[in-house]
Short mmCIF file of C-alpha atoms in Angstrom, two decimals:
data_model
loop_
_atom_site.label_atom_id
_atom_site.label_comp_id
_atom_site.label_asym_id
_atom_site.label_seq_id
_atom_site.Cartn_x
_atom_site.Cartn_y
_atom_site.Cartn_z
CA UNK A 190 60.10 26.65 6.17
CA UNK A 191 61.34 27.24 9.49
CA UNK A 192 58.67 28.23 12.47
CA UNK A 193 59.61 30.29 16.21
CA UNK A 194 57.00 29.94 18.20
CA UNK A 195 57.45 32.33 20.52
CA UNK A 196 55.05 30.68 23.63
CA UNK A 197 57.59 28.53 24.36
CA UNK A 198 60.80 30.18 23.14
CA UNK A 199 61.52 27.41 20.23
CA UNK A 200 62.62 27.68 16.90
CA UNK A 201 61.82 24.77 14.39
CA UNK A 202 63.40 23.51 11.55
CA UNK A 203 65.84 21.29 10.15
CA UNK A 204 67.34 20.31 13.06
CA UNK A 205 64.76 19.67 15.28
CA UNK A 206 64.02 22.73 18.18
CA UNK A 207 66.90 24.93 19.72
CA UNK A 208 66.35 27.72 21.82
CA UNK A 209 65.72 30.78 21.09
CA UNK A 210 65.09 33.68 22.79
CA UNK A 211 63.18 37.34 21.21
CA UNK A 212 63.06 41.22 21.63
CA UNK A 213 62.45 42.51 25.28
CA UNK A 214 59.45 43.30 24.07
CA UNK A 215 57.78 40.14 23.16
CA UNK A 216 55.92 39.93 19.92
CA UNK A 217 53.89 42.33 18.41
CA UNK A 218 51.63 41.85 14.83
CA UNK A 219 53.70 42.63 12.04
CA UNK A 220 51.06 46.36 11.29
CA UNK A 221 52.19 47.09 14.84
CA UNK A 222 56.15 47.39 14.57
CA UNK A 223 57.55 50.18 15.45
CA UNK A 224 61.32 51.84 15.09
CA UNK A 225 63.44 50.57 18.80
CA UNK A 226 60.32 49.07 20.27
CA UNK A 227 62.65 45.87 21.07
CA UNK A 228 59.14 43.60 19.52
CA UNK A 229 59.78 40.51 17.34
CA UNK A 230 56.96 41.18 14.55
CA UNK A 231 55.04 38.12 13.80
CA UNK A 232 54.70 37.11 9.75
CA UNK A 233 56.97 35.26 7.75
CA UNK A 234 59.43 36.81 6.80
CA UNK A 235 61.86 35.50 3.91
CA UNK A 236 65.25 34.56 4.12
CA UNK A 237 66.97 37.45 1.85
CA UNK A 238 70.25 35.70 2.50
CA UNK A 239 74.10 35.64 5.01
CA UNK A 240 76.57 37.88 6.38
CA UNK A 241 79.80 36.38 7.99
CA UNK A 242 82.22 37.89 10.10
CA UNK A 243 86.25 36.89 8.32
CA UNK A 244 87.46 36.99 11.49
CA UNK A 245 85.85 34.64 13.85
CA UNK A 246 83.96 32.32 11.44
CA UNK A 247 84.82 29.41 9.02
CA UNK A 248 82.96 29.80 5.56
CA UNK A 249 79.67 28.39 6.03
CA UNK A 250 78.68 25.89 2.66
CA UNK A 251 75.05 27.14 2.51
CA UNK A 252 73.16 27.11 -0.38
CA UNK A 253 71.80 30.38 0.27
CA UNK A 254 73.70 34.31 -0.55
CA UNK A 255 76.00 35.76 1.97
CA UNK A 256 79.33 37.78 2.24
CA UNK A 257 82.16 38.80 4.40
CA UNK A 258 80.77 41.38 7.25
CA UNK A 259 82.97 44.73 6.54
CA UNK A 260 83.88 46.54 9.25
CA UNK A 261 82.09 49.86 8.18
CA UNK A 262 79.36 47.92 6.93
CA UNK A 263 75.79 49.20 9.10
CA UNK A 264 72.39 48.72 8.55
CA UNK A 265 69.91 52.31 8.13
CA UNK A 266 67.20 52.50 11.87
CA UNK A 267 66.52 56.10 11.11
CA UNK A 268 63.07 56.81 9.59
CA UNK A 269 63.99 60.04 7.75
CA UNK A 270 67.08 58.12 5.66
CA UNK A 271 66.46 57.10 1.89
CA UNK A 272 68.34 53.86 2.67
CA UNK A 273 65.91 52.93 5.57
CA UNK A 274 65.79 49.59 6.53
CA UNK A 275 68.92 48.62 4.09
CA UNK A 276 72.67 47.53 4.20
CA UNK A 277 74.80 50.97 4.80
CA UNK A 278 78.95 51.74 4.99
CA UNK A 279 80.03 54.15 7.19
CA UNK A 280 80.48 57.20 8.07
CA UNK A 281 76.44 57.31 7.05
CA UNK A 282 74.80 60.77 7.73
CA UNK A 283 71.90 58.74 9.34
CA UNK A 284 71.61 56.29 11.95
CA UNK A 285 73.61 53.24 11.24
CA UNK A 286 73.55 50.46 13.32
CA UNK A 287 76.81 48.61 13.48
CA UNK A 288 77.55 45.52 12.22
CA UNK A 289 81.27 44.68 13.43
CA UNK A 290 81.09 44.50 16.83
CA UNK A 291 82.77 43.79 19.47
CA UNK A 292 80.67 40.74 21.28
CA UNK A 293 79.00 38.10 19.34
CA UNK A 294 76.26 38.59 17.34
CA UNK A 295 76.64 40.12 15.01
CA UNK A 296 79.09 37.11 13.61
CA UNK A 297 77.18 35.13 11.62
CA UNK A 298 73.67 37.52 9.98
CA UNK A 299 70.83 35.94 8.53
CA UNK A 300 69.28 38.45 6.41
CA UNK A 301 65.23 38.06 6.45
CA UNK A 302 63.06 40.05 4.40
CA UNK A 303 60.62 42.12 7.77
CA UNK A 304 59.95 45.75 5.73
CA UNK A 305 62.13 45.32 2.95
CA UNK A 306 59.70 45.56 -0.22
CA UNK A 307 60.45 48.27 0.34
CA UNK A 308 60.18 49.65 3.70
CA UNK A 309 58.06 51.60 5.15
CA UNK A 310 60.15 54.10 7.89
CA UNK A 311 59.23 53.58 11.01
CA UNK A 312 57.85 50.78 10.61
CA UNK A 313 60.89 48.40 11.63
CA UNK A 314 64.80 47.69 10.09
CA UNK A 315 67.77 45.15 10.97
CA UNK A 316 65.34 41.78 11.76
CA UNK A 317 67.28 39.36 11.79
CA UNK A 318 68.09 35.43 13.10
CA UNK A 319 71.52 35.90 14.75
CA UNK A 320 73.64 34.78 17.38
CA UNK A 321 72.95 34.83 20.71
CA UNK A 322 74.67 36.09 23.83
CA UNK A 323 73.11 33.85 27.57
CA UNK A 324 69.79 33.12 26.10
CA UNK A 325 69.30 37.05 26.26
CA UNK A 326 66.73 39.21 24.88
CA UNK A 327 67.12 41.43 21.12
CA UNK A 328 65.44 44.96 20.19
CA UNK A 329 63.88 42.51 18.35
CA UNK A 330 65.23 40.29 16.10
CA UNK A 331 65.64 36.52 16.91
CA UNK A 332 68.13 34.68 18.47
CA UNK A 333 70.28 30.96 19.31
CA UNK A 334 73.28 30.16 19.80
CA UNK A 335 76.21 30.21 17.51
CA UNK A 336 76.79 26.65 16.87
CA UNK A 337 73.23 26.05 15.84
CA UNK A 338 72.77 28.82 13.81
CA UNK A 339 76.02 27.25 11.52
CA UNK A 340 73.98 23.97 11.88
CA UNK A 341 70.67 25.41 10.55
CA UNK A 342 71.69 27.37 7.78
CA UNK A 343 74.20 25.22 6.46
CA UNK A 344 70.91 23.27 5.27
CA UNK A 345 68.43 27.11 4.21
CA UNK A 346 68.47 27.36 0.79
CA UNK A 347 66.69 30.61 -1.36
CA UNK A 348 62.68 30.23 -0.63
CA UNK A 349 62.88 29.26 2.55
CA UNK A 350 61.13 31.45 4.81
CA UNK A 351 61.32 32.11 8.99
CA UNK A 352 57.96 31.96 10.24
CA UNK A 353 57.13 33.81 13.63
CA UNK A 354 54.34 32.50 15.35
#
């Protein structure tokens, strides 16, 4: 199991301790998480798989399921969308975050099983483990340096869980 120590700003796992950043509003109990609040939900989140930018990252040797990010990929963040907290393609009829970004934050995305079985409208979407930019806070995700993230996902396997505590 991977563990995020929210007080110390550290992710502990098979590669040791890694500095991480959290949501701009800090950690929050998962039952209190709301769409757009900028908080990182506490809890145990299964690792579902990976998304990678083909123009910025080489294929990674990992046991996790993965696929390339496409230029029209998105993730629904509209609580009124039947596809809420699910991957979608742009153009999309509801609000959806674009996964193909100009910055490097989504060069490698670890999809976490937060609010996905099934999604509850408005309880938070697109909670990922992804690359950071200069330790800046996120909109609710956990972020680490790209080199650390690559080393980490090479050691992860189906069934692994990220505990945010």
